[in-house]
């Protein structure tokens, strides 16, 4: 393996400038989930150029399984914007309407099939503009108001392209096959399910995901992240009937009272013997004018559970609470699922193999894996692979710049972390794929 | 009229001892609503003896329209108790099972038909035992633990019997006909509806009720009491599923959470443009042990409204709230109506005639009628008479002993008030019935 | 009086074009409460030119008694906008910072003092743009996005100017004195209190207000509007502590749970024996992201009562509920009063005099006054005048165009109603002021 | 050890009749927590007779640390009842007022000190009377209405006496010292804290508790029971102000509304990252009459947590919720702690030693220890011993008769289980105490 590591390290070192350039280009043009037209089309073009077998759009996304898709008008205007900003229309055509996944294969006709997953979407966070924030200081701050890569998926995408270069060059070392999966809409856990439903992880023997953490020291590697909570993200709308609050209070069907009743009872859903559960109503917006009985309420909710079954329990209870609260005030209720993830954990056996590799890479230091307490839709892919006999693991990598957390306006990474990630993932793909 | 008043006053003066004896006898043997077997049978026997045409049991009570009827076992044991304490089995037989109304007619075949209503039931209040309380001091305190005549219906019944004597003696002065209605179960507004449904006020031209008030000076008369709120009294039971609160909290269907949700939302039923509304959950009892998810909740509720329509609005809203709250926690809901009264007010024209009579009776002083703010099921009788073109009024009479209010353990009256009441009501019956 | 009516009618007929021009000018440049810099400065200039003694700014507004004043930045940018759109800087200077009241006097040194009040502010309603809506079709639609005269105060202001002209010309007919009060910020009942506190109705013997109603037929007059509910408008902000809903739910101080608890208990504030009460939470906006425990909640609330005391009761209860709900979740609470009105009714004696005048004016038809069920801050002025021995009445006038109600995007009036209003109010001022 | 086991088994076999007689005597005279005057005095007399050093009353109970103590009147009438039923006044005197603990020592002046704990109180469960229930059939059914040994503490006490006999006879085999602790008021987790505070487990090197389980097969032994949840049991009383619900609703301070608000928000206390939490409001009783605003509410509550810290978090939150809810309705709040237990688990090392002994006893079969999910106040004793360097374990023993669970009216045990328990515990005390 040592020889392999040296060859990979050498190649990655030569790619360092390109890694940074890619990341910064993606960073300037951040795109929200299901609108990654520019990002995905440029990824597809590069993979195509490298000789990968590239699949796009409906080939890799089951449209009906997507969650939290923006309205058509938004999708189209984002598509136009991507075009203006240099997206490649050749690849964008198939993505129209929010089908922004890309899968690239190096097929050999042999097993094992090793798959790596990279998520590429940005977040609805306004990026800081002052010179203390490096992207602002060095001119690659987000061009899009209110949207930024505040979770590092710009780097994930760039790492994916670098891994693609390395594996292409070392193709002959791989006995089996390799698949690179570029996933849209990870934020809000909206995208993975649609790719799983399209079959992109079927037949995979080894599946690796990865995530950079700005709060871990550079180079630290936790190969077997786990403890992801299953989750359902959904919006609930209650529609009642307005009335003048002074003159005709009895004529109203008060959607705010329905919503307030629901909120209290949602948080009161009983704890479950079998493990941790969570619920949150992250937003409630109700009513119009001060003197009008509120006729509309909009709740932004999520449930979680230590297992998929526990989350299902929470979600079923939540629906019952919402239905009853709406009925109490003669309101119409509409529930729309906006995202979901399964529970999941890395396979220990696979994690240990990756750790063993990391120990031989100079730039890596192995740290203990963590129990997340949060959710990640990579679990859908892991679960599918595990159910069919494969092994899956999610790898955390340190990218510390200190101070600012994920999803904040000043999130940033140490760009050297991308080289570490590209090295480790390339080595892992080669090693798992039969190289040595 | 003056001559008539003198004759009536004379007769009532001779009945004074009997008035007191009757009242005290009823007072010692108080009977709760629908169990007035002894009281009603002795009334019936006396009226029969006086030559009235007496109707009983199913003739004057529509059994299915009764509300808040005790369980069969209680009815039967009260019947046996009444027998032991001197009730007349001849009349009690027809009352078995809680049919404790009595109606007595002096028919002439001519109009007008003047009806007087007397309520006869006691209350679930423990009577004071110390010598400051006259019934205790003078030996006619309630023999029944936890039951007493704390609202003066013992006196109402005695007044009714005295009026019966007077009218019998002055029968020839009456051009029309007279009907005396002895109503059970006024407390909790449970009885009037069943008598109205049995037709006892059909064809009545003038209807008078009366009530003694211990907080008004002796002799004060308010002839046109009004402003009674319509009301529905009901109990709601929620039945969920118990579970061990430590080990299996998710298995419970929490009837207390359902009830608490209902309570908050019941009080939050919107005010109504058209007038005053009320709701109260007077009792809530839920759960068993500390470590068991509560599987049972029992709510004791009442709604009210300035009009019958407003009360209907409140009751409909309350049912919807309870149904939704039960559904929210997968509880079974049972609602049982325990009592009801219509809104109602006295006819001003009739009240003025009674006031005019009162002004000519020495022992009476006219005071302004009051708006009640409470409820009284005599409204059902008033409304029926008014709907069919008759006139109705409820007469308040002062019986002050000072200090202790209705429904308290020390409620008492100045027994001289009974003579005033018997005089005024006899005069009114004669005068309205065509005598002079 | 007939002669006076003829002279007034004649003068108003000549002012008709100017009435329409004024109204349309105000309509194109609508200004929200406390920002009526252009409107008020043009009114002041005209009254000054007519020879009225004009008082402005701090002379007629007690700054500290204002409610619902926009932030300084908004006040200043509205001031600048008013300047650009033709406001008169000479008068605007004294109004800077939201002191937009104007009072104009014709003083004679003699009583009685007759005062008329005109409200001049616009509303936050987007005006319809399609040609079915006359202001759009005829080119005087609001120039300000999201702001329009959807309650007819543009017409009230124009009527005020026409009355000023008439009274100036017939000045010699007035024995006493006349005061014209142009009030800002009636919408949200924010302005009258500050003018009353500045003393503008002190010493007034007769006070008249008026309002056009687009739903009444043209020319109908109801001189004694009443039944206004006292009201307090306030905003409540709860500030808790955010936390990640999956990872650290116990660290949050959940402002949404506090707000939901408050909402339920606000609506559950007990009904009051003494009369009608109201409460409404017209808006609730809480929280940020789906997976964050909500740390902020904003409630937009109003209480009302049939009397000022009943409203005080509701407001005191509401504050207690909000404080306790905030404490329950360790949230900070801030309550800001945004508006208020007293209860109030017109004096019947004054209303009858105005009705008598209206019966002699050809264009007027008297209709019965209405009980409002809503609120109006003119009650502050009425109450002050009534407390000090004067008489006050609010006059409703029909201005029907059919169909679209007040506060809607298509509200409009039949402009002929302005002439009717100007005639009636001028006649009333002259007649009450001692003319004949 | 084998020899020791044989000697113990032989002794226990001879005690079998006495074991059954003791258990049945205790069973007939069940005594609720803090009133075990008869039970404890007979235990003390027997231990005294056997030559143990016996400590009683305030020597072994810190009176102020007791929880859920009945009112003085009840304590006294139970004391009198115990006297009538054969309690020994010599020992009962020191127990007066609810000081019903007994501790018996065999001191050698040498370590180790081995302590065994036996709980002796009964439950508020009505025992079945039909002949299918053996205690009824065989004449030792509870003499006390509504009280019975439905959790097997009668057997625990009898086992304790048998162990005392055995150890007394084999005293010379013990190198160290032995302490037998007879604890009152385990039901409701009310008693252990007061004994710990009195120091009864200070200096203990090995502490064993035990519990018979009627649902496990006879002879099964789980030596290291754990996963006990920390818990606080408390009652909350809210006192408001009554008012007539029809006439004066605004005058009430509604304790039921306060309680309902509390209930909803108690269940909504946020989950905690660090582990399982629980809350339950097992009972709510509020209000009196249907037409009275409820002025009293009584809540019976418990919190739990996987650790003592998690339970403290729940209890602190619960108090804040209750205080705020009471304040919201101007109610007085009183919270009384009724019981508490720490979290806790058996020491694995000690459990393994006991399991090793059990494997050598013919009548025992080792089963895996269980995670409880419930609470047990033996944890206070375990925690104290563990904090001071000792080892503690709780031993479960099968006593199956099938079908009826703990705390039901038909709970019973196979009485042979007592011999198994006495054997195992005696062997353990000897073995841990240095015998062989």
mmCIF file of N, CA and C in Angstrom, chain A residues 356-397:
data_model
loop_
_atom_site.group_PDB
_atom_site.id
_atom_site.type_symbol
_atom_site.label_atom_id
_atom_site.label_comp_id
_atom_site.label_asym_id
_atom_site.label_seq_id
_atom_site.Cartn_x
_atom_site.Cartn_y
_atom_site.Cartn_z
ATOM 1 N N UNK A 356 -6.871 2.129 8.872
ATOM 2 C CA UNK A 356 -5.542 1.533 8.652
ATOM 3 C C UNK A 356 -4.816 2.258 7.528
ATOM 4 N N UNK A 357 -5.559 2.610 6.494
ATOM 5 C CA UNK A 357 -4.941 3.377 5.391
ATOM 6 C C UNK A 357 -4.500 4.744 5.898
ATOM 7 N N UNK A 358 -5.389 5.382 6.631
ATOM 8 C CA UNK A 358 -5.100 6.745 7.089
ATOM 9 C C UNK A 358 -3.833 6.762 7.939
ATOM 10 N N UNK A 359 -3.647 5.703 8.712
ATOM 11 C CA UNK A 359 -2.458 5.676 9.564
ATOM 12 C C UNK A 359 -1.172 5.669 8.747
ATOM 13 N N UNK A 360 -1.269 5.240 7.517
ATOM 14 C CA UNK A 360 -0.062 5.198 6.682
ATOM 15 C C UNK A 360 0.116 6.459 5.850
ATOM 16 N N UNK A 361 -0.846 7.352 5.927
ATOM 17 C CA UNK A 361 -0.723 8.597 5.149
ATOM 18 C C UNK A 361 -0.201 9.672 6.080
ATOM 19 N N UNK A 362 0.893 10.301 5.703
ATOM 20 C CA UNK A 362 1.554 11.251 6.597
ATOM 21 C C UNK A 362 0.627 12.366 7.061
ATOM 22 N N UNK A 363 -0.188 12.868 6.160
ATOM 23 C CA UNK A 363 -0.993 14.047 6.501
ATOM 24 C C UNK A 363 -2.225 13.697 7.351
ATOM 25 N N UNK A 364 -2.437 12.428 7.609
ATOM 26 C CA UNK A 364 -3.641 12.027 8.363
ATOM 27 C C UNK A 364 -3.315 11.613 9.800
ATOM 28 N N UNK A 365 -4.209 11.937 10.694
ATOM 29 C CA UNK A 365 -4.159 11.452 12.076
ATOM 30 C C UNK A 365 -5.530 10.854 12.377
ATOM 31 N N UNK A 366 -5.560 9.636 12.874
ATOM 32 C CA UNK A 366 -6.856 8.995 13.125
ATOM 33 C C UNK A 366 -7.423 9.477 14.455
ATOM 34 N N UNK A 367 -8.676 9.834 14.467
ATOM 35 C CA UNK A 367 -9.374 10.167 15.704
ATOM 36 C C UNK A 367 -10.582 9.241 15.833
ATOM 37 N N UNK A 368 -11.146 9.211 17.034
ATOM 38 C CA UNK A 368 -12.278 8.322 17.261
ATOM 39 C C UNK A 368 -13.498 8.818 16.480
ATOM 40 N N UNK A 369 -14.263 7.924 15.957
ATOM 41 C CA UNK A 369 -15.488 8.345 15.266
ATOM 42 C C UNK A 369 -16.467 8.941 16.270
ATOM 43 N N UNK A 370 -17.388 9.746 15.781
ATOM 44 C CA UNK A 370 -18.345 10.396 16.673
ATOM 45 C C UNK A 370 -19.761 9.931 16.400
ATOM 46 N N UNK A 371 -20.543 10.010 17.468
ATOM 47 C CA UNK A 371 -21.984 9.829 17.310
ATOM 48 C C UNK A 371 -22.547 11.197 16.961
ATOM 49 N N UNK A 372 -23.274 11.254 15.904
ATOM 50 C CA UNK A 372 -23.623 12.560 15.349
ATOM 51 C C UNK A 372 -24.656 13.344 16.166
ATOM 52 N N UNK A 373 -25.765 12.757 16.459
ATOM 53 C CA UNK A 373 -26.854 13.528 17.055
ATOM 54 C C UNK A 373 -27.610 14.350 16.013
ATOM 55 N N UNK A 374 -27.060 14.444 14.814
ATOM 56 C CA UNK A 374 -27.760 15.133 13.733
ATOM 57 C C UNK A 374 -28.189 14.119 12.676
ATOM 58 N N UNK A 375 -28.520 14.636 11.505
ATOM 59 C CA UNK A 375 -29.001 13.769 10.443
ATOM 60 C C UNK A 375 -28.236 14.062 9.169
ATOM 61 N N UNK A 376 -28.240 13.125 8.220
ATOM 62 C CA UNK A 376 -27.415 13.180 7.004
ATOM 63 C C UNK A 376 -28.097 12.228 6.050
ATOM 64 N N UNK A 377 -28.364 12.664 4.835
ATOM 65 C CA UNK A 377 -29.129 11.743 3.994
ATOM 66 C C UNK A 377 -28.263 10.705 3.302
ATOM 67 N N UNK A 378 -26.962 10.763 3.503
ATOM 68 C CA UNK A 378 -26.080 9.697 3.044
ATOM 69 C C UNK A 378 -26.513 8.359 3.653
ATOM 70 N N UNK A 379 -27.242 8.456 4.779
ATOM 71 C CA UNK A 379 -27.736 7.229 5.408
ATOM 72 C C UNK A 379 -28.611 6.406 4.473
ATOM 73 N N UNK A 380 -29.367 7.083 3.584
ATOM 74 C CA UNK A 380 -30.170 6.304 2.637
ATOM 75 C C UNK A 380 -29.285 5.418 1.775
ATOM 76 N N UNK A 381 -28.177 6.014 1.316
ATOM 77 C CA UNK A 381 -27.273 5.232 0.459
ATOM 78 C C UNK A 381 -26.606 4.127 1.267
ATOM 79 N N UNK A 382 -26.149 4.476 2.497
ATOM 80 C CA UNK A 382 -25.499 3.468 3.338
ATOM 81 C C UNK A 382 -26.438 2.292 3.603
ATOM 82 N N UNK A 383 -27.675 2.640 3.972
ATOM 83 C CA UNK A 383 -28.630 1.601 4.327
ATOM 84 C C UNK A 383 -28.890 0.671 3.151
ATOM 85 N N UNK A 384 -29.062 1.267 1.947
ATOM 86 C CA UNK A 384 -29.335 0.431 0.787
ATOM 87 C C UNK A 384 -28.164 -0.534 0.525
ATOM 88 N N UNK A 385 -26.938 -0.003 0.630
ATOM 89 C CA UNK A 385 -25.762 -0.844 0.388
ATOM 90 C C UNK A 385 -25.670 -1.942 1.447
ATOM 91 N N UNK A 386 -25.897 -1.537 2.708
ATOM 92 C CA UNK A 386 -25.793 -2.514 3.805
ATOM 93 C C UNK A 386 -26.866 -3.593 3.696
ATOM 94 N N UNK A 387 -28.079 -3.185 3.308
ATOM 95 C CA UNK A 387 -29.166 -4.158 3.161
ATOM 96 C C UNK A 387 -28.831 -5.224 2.113
ATOM 97 N N UNK A 388 -28.044 -4.813 1.107
ATOM 98 C CA UNK A 388 -27.751 -5.742 0.007
ATOM 99 C C UNK A 388 -26.378 -6.383 0.170
ATOM 100 N N UNK A 389 -25.837 -6.322 1.369
ATOM 101 C CA UNK A 389 -24.620 -7.087 1.630
ATOM 102 C C UNK A 389 -23.323 -6.320 1.463
ATOM 103 N N UNK A 390 -23.408 -5.050 1.052
ATOM 104 C CA UNK A 390 -22.172 -4.268 0.921
ATOM 105 C C UNK A 390 -21.789 -3.629 2.246
ATOM 106 N N UNK A 391 -20.692 -2.917 2.216
ATOM 107 C CA UNK A 391 -20.218 -2.201 3.409
ATOM 108 C C UNK A 391 -20.191 -0.712 3.094
ATOM 109 N N UNK A 392 -20.502 0.097 4.108
ATOM 110 C CA UNK A 392 -20.552 1.550 3.874
ATOM 111 C C UNK A 392 -19.958 2.261 5.070
ATOM 112 N N UNK A 393 -19.339 3.397 4.815
ATOM 113 C CA UNK A 393 -18.804 4.209 5.912
ATOM 114 C C UNK A 393 -18.773 5.671 5.497
ATOM 115 N N UNK A 394 -18.933 6.518 6.487
ATOM 116 C CA UNK A 394 -18.820 7.953 6.234
ATOM 117 C C UNK A 394 -17.574 8.445 6.965
ATOM 118 N N UNK A 395 -16.775 9.221 6.256
ATOM 119 C CA UNK A 395 -15.463 9.613 6.755
ATOM 120 C C UNK A 395 -15.463 11.103 7.066
ATOM 121 N N UNK A 396 -15.132 11.447 8.297
ATOM 122 C CA UNK A 396 -14.983 12.862 8.644
ATOM 123 C C UNK A 396 -13.530 13.280 8.537
ATOM 124 N N UNK A 397 -13.314 14.497 8.040
ATOM 125 C CA UNK A 397 -11.947 14.979 7.839
ATOM 126 C C UNK A 397 -11.822 16.385 8.412
#
